[in-house]
XYZ file of C-alpha atoms in Angstrom:
679
model
C 29.745 -28.636 -2.751
C 32.917 -26.544 -1.581
C 33.310 -26.029 2.108
C 36.278 -24.707 4.222
C 38.917 -27.101 5.365
C 37.514 -26.885 9.150
C 33.982 -27.169 7.816
C 34.365 -30.833 6.602
C 33.830 -32.307 9.858
C 30.362 -30.969 10.064
C 29.387 -33.600 7.604
C 30.656 -36.587 9.869
C 30.088 -38.147 13.085
C 31.259 -40.987 15.266
C 29.711 -44.214 16.372
C 29.495 -44.501 20.179
C 31.957 -47.198 21.672
C 30.993 -49.858 24.092
C 34.891 -49.840 25.318
C 37.258 -46.940 24.948
C 39.806 -49.172 23.572
C 37.875 -50.066 20.385
C 38.751 -48.448 17.143
C 37.037 -44.702 16.536
C 34.622 -45.145 13.737
C 33.799 -42.146 11.825
C 30.627 -41.884 9.506
C 30.235 -39.807 6.552
C 26.852 -39.162 5.096
C 26.405 -39.669 1.388
C 23.510 -37.035 1.575
C 23.364 -33.598 3.035
C 22.583 -33.831 6.533
C 20.276 -31.343 8.173
C 19.858 -29.775 11.670
C 23.618 -28.622 12.302
C 24.436 -25.251 13.346
C 26.776 -24.387 10.186
C 24.228 -25.332 7.491
C 25.141 -23.938 4.201
C 22.522 -21.074 2.790
C 21.557 -23.699 0.107
C 20.389 -26.198 2.590
C 16.907 -25.465 1.871
C 17.235 -24.529 -1.764
C 15.132 -27.090 -2.944
C 12.067 -26.663 -0.855
C 12.338 -22.984 -1.282
C 12.299 -23.382 -4.778
C 8.872 -25.465 -4.234
C 7.494 -22.663 -2.625
C 8.152 -20.339 -5.203
C 6.787 -22.793 -7.986
C 3.489 -22.449 -5.393
C 3.471 -18.955 -5.716
C 3.710 -19.122 -9.588
C 0.733 -21.829 -9.867
C -1.356 -19.633 -7.370
C -1.273 -16.940 -10.063
C -2.906 -19.514 -12.723
C -6.816 -19.582 -13.479
C -6.817 -23.241 -13.297
C -5.199 -26.182 -12.004
C -5.629 -29.943 -12.644
C -7.075 -31.924 -9.995
C -4.419 -33.791 -7.297
C -5.052 -37.236 -5.994
C -4.111 -36.061 -2.415
C -6.361 -32.881 -2.340
C -9.424 -34.506 -0.594
C -7.095 -34.560 2.533
C -6.589 -31.060 2.550
C -10.136 -30.317 1.838
C -11.765 -32.473 4.851
C -13.303 -29.705 6.699
C -15.014 -29.674 9.664
C -18.792 -28.883 9.623
C -18.255 -25.593 11.411
C -15.470 -24.654 8.592
C -17.494 -25.760 5.955
C -20.389 -23.706 6.969
C -18.258 -20.537 6.899
C -17.574 -21.335 3.179
C -19.765 -20.413 -0.069
C -19.692 -23.106 -2.953
C -19.829 -20.630 -6.253
C -19.332 -22.566 -9.357
C -15.790 -22.077 -11.088
C -14.131 -20.407 -12.253
C -12.345 -18.626 -9.461
C -13.337 -14.979 -8.587
C -11.036 -12.225 -9.940
C -8.922 -10.907 -8.600
C -7.923 -13.749 -5.935
C -7.315 -12.516 -2.434
C -3.597 -12.723 -1.158
C -2.292 -16.021 0.357
C 0.880 -16.860 2.248
C 3.040 -19.835 1.585
C 6.379 -20.339 3.686
C 8.706 -23.379 4.322
C 11.156 -24.141 7.080
C 13.487 -27.183 5.997
C 11.026 -29.731 4.796
C 7.491 -28.421 6.701
C 5.392 -26.229 4.367
C 2.636 -23.705 5.991
C -0.005 -21.658 4.415
C -2.492 -18.971 5.187
C -5.284 -18.298 2.996
C -8.234 -15.811 3.555
C -11.030 -17.718 1.608
C -14.549 -17.166 1.294
C -15.196 -19.816 -1.060
C -14.422 -23.754 -1.200
C -12.962 -23.301 -4.684
C -10.354 -20.951 -3.340
C -9.280 -23.621 -1.079
C -9.161 -26.222 -3.528
C -7.187 -24.125 -5.813
C -4.555 -23.330 -3.159
C -4.390 -27.066 -2.177
C -3.633 -28.017 -5.952
C -0.902 -25.246 -6.034
C 0.722 -26.538 -3.038
C 0.492 -30.147 -3.801
C 1.564 -29.936 -7.597
C 4.548 -27.697 -6.581
C 5.833 -30.276 -4.197
C 5.407 -33.333 -6.509
C 7.103 -31.419 -9.223
C 10.379 -31.536 -7.167
C 9.785 -34.775 -5.224
C 7.957 -36.860 -7.733
C 5.759 -39.641 -6.263
C 6.734 -43.576 -6.380
C 4.042 -44.218 -9.234
C 6.440 -41.634 -11.420
C 9.932 -42.419 -9.950
C 9.186 -46.478 -9.470
C 10.554 -46.121 -5.918
C 9.498 -48.727 -3.434
C 9.554 -45.788 -0.876
C 6.530 -43.774 0.313
C 5.123 -41.021 -1.073
C 7.357 -37.485 -0.389
C 4.428 -35.962 1.021
C 3.442 -37.817 4.167
C -0.159 -38.988 3.824
C -0.647 -39.352 7.676
C 0.867 -36.025 8.379
C -1.413 -34.690 5.576
C -4.443 -35.976 7.017
C -3.785 -35.045 10.551
C -2.402 -31.580 10.311
C -2.619 -30.516 6.498
C -6.493 -30.069 6.786
C -7.551 -26.483 6.113
C -8.957 -24.977 9.176
C -10.015 -21.770 10.971
C -7.981 -22.966 14.065
C -4.519 -24.375 14.134
C -1.942 -25.243 16.684
C 1.512 -23.822 15.715
C 4.636 -24.211 17.918
C 2.490 -24.282 20.993
C -0.017 -21.459 19.978
C -3.551 -21.836 19.152
C -4.273 -19.573 16.122
C -7.893 -18.709 15.292
C -8.153 -17.519 11.882
C -11.916 -16.351 12.265
C -11.684 -14.253 15.388
C -8.000 -13.411 14.318
C -6.569 -14.343 17.854
C -4.053 -16.701 19.345
C -3.625 -17.901 22.757
C -1.551 -20.310 24.437
C -2.646 -24.226 24.458
C -3.680 -25.967 27.548
C -0.672 -28.370 27.245
C 1.876 -25.524 27.368
C -0.042 -23.554 29.992
C -0.076 -26.411 32.301
C 3.753 -27.176 31.718
C 5.054 -23.664 32.109
C 2.742 -22.949 35.371
C 3.801 -25.937 36.860
C 7.440 -25.160 36.463
C 7.189 -21.958 38.086
C 5.082 -23.256 40.926
C 7.784 -25.809 41.454
C 10.610 -23.385 41.435
C 8.538 -20.952 43.896
C 8.328 -23.764 46.470
C 11.759 -24.928 46.447
C 13.637 -21.931 46.762
C 16.885 -23.386 46.164
C 16.932 -24.912 42.603
C 19.293 -26.058 39.746
C 20.341 -23.441 37.605
C 19.651 -25.514 34.579
C 15.939 -25.602 35.590
C 15.794 -21.921 35.623
C 17.795 -21.464 32.347
C 15.010 -23.777 30.817
C 12.352 -21.686 32.515
C 14.082 -18.534 30.988
C 13.687 -19.991 27.567
C 9.828 -20.680 27.966
C 9.417 -17.213 29.203
C 11.251 -15.698 26.171
C 8.803 -17.587 23.932
C 5.915 -16.596 26.003
C 7.296 -12.626 25.842
C 6.306 -12.808 22.039
C 2.535 -12.608 23.114
C 2.774 -10.155 26.130
C 3.679 -6.664 25.380
C 5.354 -6.077 28.212
C 7.183 -9.378 28.561
C 10.481 -8.656 27.340
C 11.420 -5.913 30.060
C 10.447 -8.123 32.632
C 13.081 -10.707 31.456
C 15.759 -8.210 32.191
C 15.711 -8.924 36.022
C 15.960 -12.573 35.317
C 18.548 -12.442 32.816
C 20.801 -10.507 35.136
C 20.720 -12.865 37.974
C 21.257 -15.936 35.652
C 24.418 -14.066 34.174
C 25.563 -13.315 37.613
C 25.293 -17.023 38.734
C 26.222 -18.647 35.584
C 29.203 -20.515 36.958
C 27.039 -22.074 39.699
C 25.033 -25.373 39.636
C 22.734 -24.547 42.321
C 21.209 -21.178 43.133
C 18.919 -19.585 46.080
C 16.040 -17.560 44.646
C 15.915 -14.265 46.100
C 12.852 -12.324 47.265
C 12.906 -10.030 43.959
C 12.919 -13.383 41.618
C 10.197 -14.925 43.586
C 8.030 -11.846 43.128
C 8.893 -11.819 39.419
C 8.181 -15.517 39.016
C 4.620 -14.555 40.760
C 4.390 -11.864 38.139
C 5.100 -13.915 35.122
C 2.651 -16.710 36.601
C -0.368 -14.149 36.841
C 0.527 -12.695 33.151
C 0.288 -16.476 31.862
C -2.912 -17.033 33.611
C -4.221 -13.920 31.913
C -2.836 -14.904 28.587
C -4.455 -18.325 28.703
C -7.974 -16.826 29.752
C -8.046 -14.262 26.981
C -6.984 -14.933 23.589
C -4.630 -11.918 22.370
C -5.760 -10.282 19.285
C -3.326 -10.027 16.186
C -3.727 -6.261 16.168
C -2.294 -5.972 19.839
C 1.103 -7.287 18.523
C 1.314 -5.333 15.301
C 3.908 -2.742 15.064
C 2.895 0.834 16.052
C 4.321 4.142 15.406
C 6.242 4.164 18.559
C 8.235 1.101 20.417
C 6.250 -0.597 23.302
C 9.691 -0.374 25.369
C 12.606 2.423 24.756
C 15.844 2.049 26.538
C 19.528 1.950 26.621
C 21.717 -0.965 25.671
C 25.532 -1.419 25.966
C 25.702 -2.957 22.546
C 29.356 -2.009 21.806
C 30.393 -3.289 25.582
C 31.943 0.045 26.689
C 31.113 -0.577 30.117
C 33.432 -3.674 30.282
C 36.341 -1.192 30.376
C 34.862 0.851 33.109
C 35.526 -0.107 36.785
C 33.006 -1.767 38.533
C 32.640 1.015 41.151
C 32.219 3.812 38.129
C 29.711 1.766 35.997
C 26.666 3.187 37.255
C 27.929 6.666 36.817
C 29.069 5.883 33.196
C 25.728 4.508 32.735
C 23.996 7.583 33.595
C 26.122 9.564 31.108
C 25.171 7.333 28.120
C 21.520 7.647 28.961
C 21.957 11.518 29.306
C 23.668 11.592 26.318
C 20.898 9.372 24.330
C 18.392 11.270 25.671
C 19.575 14.853 24.852
C 20.240 13.310 21.246
C 16.507 12.108 20.988
C 15.168 15.390 22.356
C 17.228 17.253 19.909
C 14.309 17.344 17.671
C 10.681 17.932 18.113
C 8.601 14.910 18.380
C 6.765 15.377 14.993
C 10.334 15.263 13.195
C 11.311 12.169 14.982
C 7.982 10.305 14.333
C 8.142 11.426 10.743
C 11.765 9.911 10.558
C 10.394 6.754 12.185
C 7.466 6.460 9.935
C 9.428 6.791 6.653
C 12.075 4.493 8.029
C 9.323 1.914 8.419
C 8.036 2.354 5.062
C 11.640 1.655 3.966
C 12.093 -1.321 5.708
C 8.563 -2.678 4.710
C 9.563 -1.973 0.981
C 12.737 -3.905 1.019
C 11.200 -6.672 2.849
C 8.135 -7.009 0.087
C 10.303 -5.918 -2.899
C 14.025 -6.764 -2.444
C 13.857 -9.204 0.393
C 17.697 -10.202 0.102
C 18.560 -6.772 1.054
C 19.052 -5.184 4.312
C 17.882 -1.375 5.538
C 21.426 -0.342 6.404
C 23.160 0.095 3.048
C 26.945 0.687 4.197
C 27.928 -2.741 3.040
C 26.488 -2.222 -0.466
C 28.536 -0.865 -3.330
C 27.203 2.678 -4.467
C 25.660 1.680 -7.793
C 23.460 -1.026 -5.475
C 22.612 1.799 -3.013
C 21.603 4.336 -5.618
C 19.488 1.909 -7.209
C 17.594 0.852 -4.190
C 17.227 4.528 -3.002
C 15.873 5.526 -6.303
C 13.324 2.491 -6.394
C 12.057 3.795 -3.080
C 12.003 7.143 -4.025
C 9.862 6.175 -6.863
C 7.761 4.018 -4.557
C 7.212 7.033 -2.121
C 6.331 9.147 -5.295
C 3.555 6.943 -6.431
C 2.053 6.764 -2.946
C 2.164 3.118 -2.578
C 3.141 3.670 0.815
C -0.346 4.830 1.749
C -3.513 3.096 1.118
C -4.804 6.199 -1.040
C -2.030 5.231 -3.772
C -2.030 9.245 -4.232
C 1.012 10.686 -5.806
C 2.800 12.741 -3.479
C 5.119 15.834 -3.812
C 8.857 16.097 -4.238
C 9.014 17.324 -0.883
C 7.389 14.234 0.584
C 9.928 12.150 -1.341
C 12.729 14.248 -0.093
C 11.638 13.904 3.501
C 11.593 9.923 2.910
C 15.082 9.925 1.474
C 16.195 12.155 4.520
C 14.698 9.803 7.219
C 17.077 7.041 5.730
C 20.112 9.148 5.678
C 19.454 10.299 9.455
C 18.665 6.732 10.450
C 22.070 5.832 9.257
C 23.959 8.717 10.887
C 22.341 8.172 13.955
C 23.328 4.479 13.885
C 27.068 5.653 13.236
C 27.045 4.525 9.779
C 27.827 6.847 6.547
C 25.169 8.864 4.826
C 24.041 6.457 1.982
C 22.777 9.397 0.024
C 26.073 11.189 -0.156
C 28.827 10.873 -2.723
C 32.481 11.285 -2.009
C 32.229 15.078 -1.450
C 29.561 14.423 1.094
C 26.844 16.005 -0.994
C 23.629 14.242 -2.256
C 24.618 12.403 -5.283
C 23.652 14.044 -8.525
C 21.443 10.768 -9.533
C 19.105 11.497 -6.686
C 19.201 15.182 -7.264
C 18.208 14.828 -10.706
C 15.080 12.597 -9.791
C 14.123 14.807 -6.984
C 14.319 18.069 -9.458
C 12.314 16.148 -11.977
C 9.804 15.435 -9.481
C 9.696 19.108 -8.340
C 9.311 20.436 -12.055
C 6.206 17.979 -12.544
C 4.626 19.192 -8.966
C 1.491 21.605 -9.004
C 2.493 25.172 -7.930
C 1.848 25.772 -4.210
C -1.221 27.514 -3.522
C -0.533 29.779 -0.480
C -3.218 30.888 2.028
C -4.351 34.363 1.566
C -4.098 37.255 3.824
C -6.947 38.387 6.046
C -8.096 41.965 5.729
C -8.730 44.372 8.817
C -12.324 44.155 7.723
C -12.546 40.793 9.150
C -10.844 41.535 12.580
C -13.463 44.437 12.920
C -16.005 42.172 12.227
C -15.049 39.500 14.817
C -14.850 42.365 17.391
C -18.400 43.653 16.882
C -19.978 40.365 17.062
C -17.923 39.486 20.332
C -20.333 37.385 22.399
C -20.401 38.350 26.016
C -21.774 35.146 27.290
C -19.610 32.348 25.620
C -15.993 32.158 26.991
C -14.844 30.168 24.039
C -16.084 32.649 21.429
C -14.736 35.720 23.418
C -11.109 33.782 23.643
C -11.251 33.237 19.786
C -12.219 36.669 19.009
C -9.500 38.308 21.295
C -6.807 35.748 20.082
C -7.412 36.418 16.485
C -7.005 40.240 17.123
C -4.079 39.559 19.089
C -2.500 37.313 16.452
C -3.408 39.796 13.380
C -1.810 42.993 14.936
C 1.270 41.134 16.843
C 1.855 38.892 13.882
C 1.990 35.707 15.802
C 2.318 31.981 14.352
C -0.884 29.995 15.610
C 1.352 27.678 17.516
C 2.185 30.535 19.752
C -1.204 31.132 21.177
C -3.091 27.982 20.517
C -2.988 24.427 21.866
C -2.581 21.693 19.432
C -4.203 18.270 19.935
C -0.781 16.443 19.996
C 0.907 16.213 23.700
C 4.419 15.409 22.221
C 7.221 17.839 22.716
C 7.637 20.856 20.557
C 10.085 23.697 20.203
C 7.339 26.445 20.369
C 6.521 27.489 23.813
C 3.014 29.216 23.711
C 2.372 32.867 25.440
C 1.785 32.438 28.815
C 0.336 34.908 31.451
C 3.803 35.945 32.858
C 5.108 36.502 29.276
C 2.577 39.822 29.048
C 3.583 43.337 30.281
C 1.145 45.912 30.440
C 2.260 49.570 30.315
C 1.083 53.235 31.321
C 3.461 54.929 29.019
C 6.802 54.023 30.850
C 5.204 52.453 33.989
C 4.338 48.883 34.198
C 0.792 48.210 35.133
C -0.054 45.245 37.513
C -2.367 42.746 35.765
C -4.463 42.219 38.626
C -5.874 45.789 38.676
C -9.687 45.834 37.665
C -10.925 45.530 34.071
C -11.995 49.233 33.469
C -8.872 50.553 35.248
C -6.754 48.569 32.722
C -8.702 49.399 29.706
C -8.663 53.030 30.554
C -4.872 53.310 31.559
C -3.179 50.813 29.636
C -1.242 52.358 26.590
C 0.750 49.505 25.384
C 1.499 45.921 25.622
C 4.521 43.586 25.290
C 4.691 39.888 24.623
C 7.758 37.959 25.525
C 8.109 34.364 23.670
C 10.238 31.973 25.597
C 11.106 29.821 22.565
C 9.847 29.786 18.764
C 9.815 27.569 15.777
C 13.117 28.981 14.309
C 14.887 28.497 17.971
C 15.205 32.257 18.690
C 14.576 32.521 22.443
C 13.208 35.759 24.601
C 12.314 37.970 21.880
C 9.769 40.515 22.297
C 6.859 42.056 20.423
C 5.454 45.515 21.443
C 2.198 47.285 20.288
C 0.607 50.382 21.388
C -3.266 50.827 21.939
C -5.476 52.001 19.242
C -8.386 52.897 21.353
C -10.794 51.644 18.594
C -12.984 48.677 18.416
C -9.925 46.537 17.036
C -7.791 47.718 19.824
C -4.987 44.905 20.298
C -4.125 46.044 23.664
C -7.831 45.636 24.915
C -7.999 42.046 23.528
C -4.807 41.075 25.752
C -6.383 42.646 28.623
C -9.517 41.042 28.183
C -7.784 37.563 28.256
C -5.716 38.373 31.049
C -8.542 39.564 33.128
C -10.434 36.157 32.186
C -7.549 34.034 33.382
C -6.876 35.860 36.512
C -10.459 35.535 37.663
C -9.926 31.955 37.758
C -6.225 31.077 38.544
C -3.265 33.030 39.567
C -0.817 30.469 37.922
C 1.761 32.601 35.955
C 2.228 29.743 33.642
C -1.263 29.701 32.418
C -1.332 29.519 28.530
C -2.973 32.845 27.213
C -5.147 30.761 24.804
C -6.934 29.407 28.079
C -10.464 29.857 28.749
C -12.749 28.571 31.578
C -16.343 27.151 31.074
C -19.103 25.488 32.837
C -20.327 25.599 36.530
C -16.997 24.250 37.833
C -14.751 26.593 35.504
C -13.136 23.902 33.697
C -9.816 25.044 31.862
C -9.735 24.470 28.358
C -7.429 25.635 25.587
C -8.327 27.203 22.330
C -7.200 24.907 19.432
C -6.060 25.585 15.923
C -9.379 24.143 14.636
C -11.256 26.732 16.558
C -9.381 29.700 15.113
C -9.506 28.222 11.422
C -13.402 27.537 11.564
C -13.990 31.172 13.141
C -11.797 32.838 10.484
C -13.759 30.396 7.810
C -17.073 31.566 8.819
C -16.147 35.244 8.915
C -14.997 35.374 5.319
C -18.190 33.568 4.225
C -20.476 36.032 6.338
C -18.973 39.055 4.795
C -19.003 37.478 1.388
C -15.210 38.378 1.044
C -15.576 36.265 -2.247
C -16.142 39.253 -4.184
C -12.482 40.316 -3.340
C -11.517 36.907 -4.610
C -10.981 35.492 -1.002
C -12.892 32.307 -0.352
C -13.159 29.982 2.677
C -11.043 27.595 1.247
C -8.172 29.912 0.842
C -8.116 30.891 4.443
C -6.371 29.067 7.480
C -4.723 30.170 11.020
C -1.769 31.531 9.042
C -3.854 34.150 7.277
C -3.806 36.268 10.422
C 0.019 36.614 10.535
C 0.098 37.310 6.699
C -2.831 39.840 6.968
C -1.018 41.927 9.613
C 2.028 41.992 7.415
C 0.232 43.077 4.280
C -1.379 45.855 6.389
C 1.752 47.272 7.470
C 3.241 47.059 3.931
C 0.253 48.878 2.592
C 0.637 51.486 5.216
C 3.982 52.302 3.880
C 6.173 50.438 6.623
C 9.694 49.453 5.644
C 10.060 45.905 4.637
C 12.978 45.739 7.206
C 10.479 46.885 9.937
C 8.048 44.223 9.065
C 10.636 41.756 9.035
C 11.836 42.393 12.562
C 8.211 42.639 13.831
C 7.301 39.296 12.227
C 10.672 37.652 13.400
C 11.566 36.803 10.035
C 14.998 35.409 9.159
C 14.918 35.576 5.361
C 13.763 38.331 2.932
C 12.231 35.718 0.755
C 9.746 35.102 3.462
C 7.904 38.616 1.926
C 7.064 37.214 -1.075
C 4.512 35.137 0.850
C 1.994 38.064 0.915
C 3.207 39.670 -2.202
C 1.503 37.267 -4.341
C -2.042 38.419 -3.293
C -2.016 42.262 -3.180
C -1.825 44.815 -6.055
C -0.376 47.363 -3.821
C 3.194 46.335 -4.589
C 2.808 46.977 -8.128
C 0.974 50.288 -7.772
C 2.167 52.961 -10.269
C 4.966 50.697 -11.402
C 3.606 50.787 -15.155
C 3.571 54.538 -15.059
C 7.297 54.407 -13.995
C 8.264 51.979 -16.435
C 6.681 53.909 -19.245
C 8.570 57.099 -18.281
C 11.988 55.599 -17.503
C 14.618 56.126 -20.132
C 15.956 53.106 -21.903
C 19.607 54.686 -21.996
C 22.026 55.580 -19.003
C 22.064 59.426 -20.417
C 18.547 60.682 -20.501
C 19.614 63.534 -22.643
C 19.874 61.333 -25.685
C 16.915 59.308 -25.190
C 15.384 58.858 -28.673
C 11.886 60.143 -29.465
C 9.091 58.731 -31.165
C 9.256 61.442 -33.790
C 12.956 60.649 -34.357
C 12.337 56.891 -34.647
C 9.388 57.314 -37.175
C 11.558 59.852 -39.582
């Protein structure tokens, strides 16, 4: 084994001397010592090899008996009653099992339902260990068996409850709790420190270590350690310290938390990672504050926090949640498939980065990141790779997907293009005809505020070409870019005069000639845009629908920020919001009642987007120029007009006649005739 020049002294130690005048004796071990800080990576190579052999044996259908297996199968009556006893062979497929090793201690977790499963797993472990560490009857050694019989009988028996590092694990209930011994020790130490007030700093440091260990089982434990960590840092050069009131209160809080932890076992699911972190804050990882004068550190910290907050709010919550979700899939993918590689790829060469990213793209494409294992589209794969790219750049690292020119590497481009070519063609939702809007207004209920709001909002959305997020409330409470239309965003007109929205309903219906909607912010980040429509004075009049919505809201509140999609119901007049599901359900029911399937429009082809597309289609069939439609619909790209061109035949009306009469040559005078061609 080769080590650096300074590292050789890690293999030696000195014998204690009774007299300083005696000669110093240095001892060198003939075997590799364990437990020192600078242990080489291959220190546990042998025992980890035994673990790998266990995995191989575990996959075999049958294993020979082992003379020590009865020690592991000495189950309690309670655990034995939980198992069935089917005859061999083992059921297929076998449930997953986990084996790990640290130095020379093996630990296993097996979700078994049959005794034969535990027996098979026990044999795999024992045979794997004896393959690398043979017993004395094979080696002829006078030493004891490498597998400690005493430890195997006391701690190696399969059980639904086990004490591991001070935690009492319960595999049946899937919970864990602190042991009585640990509970008494920690709470006694906290009580002693609270009584004495002036304590040795080393005792407080010991307690800090125990609290850090306990914080693994307390969701809010880590944030509570911050105040204690700061206090110890400020007094690190002192021997004795006087505990201030805030630290005493902190210790009291910890005492209560530990009591609750001891009284109620914690479920494993309570500590599993979720889509969002339990605590999120700012940390000076690069130690910039060390260069800032003490008097300016609070101001500098506030600037750092403001910059971090602005960065995190630079995208909507759904986009950030999507990035976090795919980054978690990336971490799990590497941990399960390539455990020797880190999620940050900056230190890997380009071929390694491309190989890992390509494998992850194939993993996502096959749908192995979701329980259904259903193939996903190329767009989903692209989103997954983009999440890795953005996470690297947000961490100050270079984009792992980019080549030397800063563009996505050609290998990944071709892989995504192959997925895109094999994807099924997109099936866009169809536009809703005016007949459906007429039906909604004719059947508008007078005694149901929800149905009234739905029918009026559908009419407004169809004529004003609104996005569904501009007038409905989604189920999510996270931040969104689009701000829904509010009461203050509506302006009612009598020709050139503005009408007060507080006027009586009949007055507004008779005098209002137009209405303007002003949207504060929309999906494409355009702000303060206005949409204007005039009254039609028929059953589907959009201005009348707006007036009815405004009048209903004004009857219950004067808050100008109330959403236009708000309705009040019940004897207490509780305010509720019309949702996307409400709109979609109403449209599908309308299509079904009107039997629009005869026009090749089925409920499955309709969604809330059909209102916006239906209004645009009606404008085009009415001869409105495409440029005007684009302005009214607030489109930024001409290609968006193709969304409605696929459905209607009006775009191709008369084209075949024009094509048959158009000359094939630039000069129509020399257009050959059929007679000349036949002659």
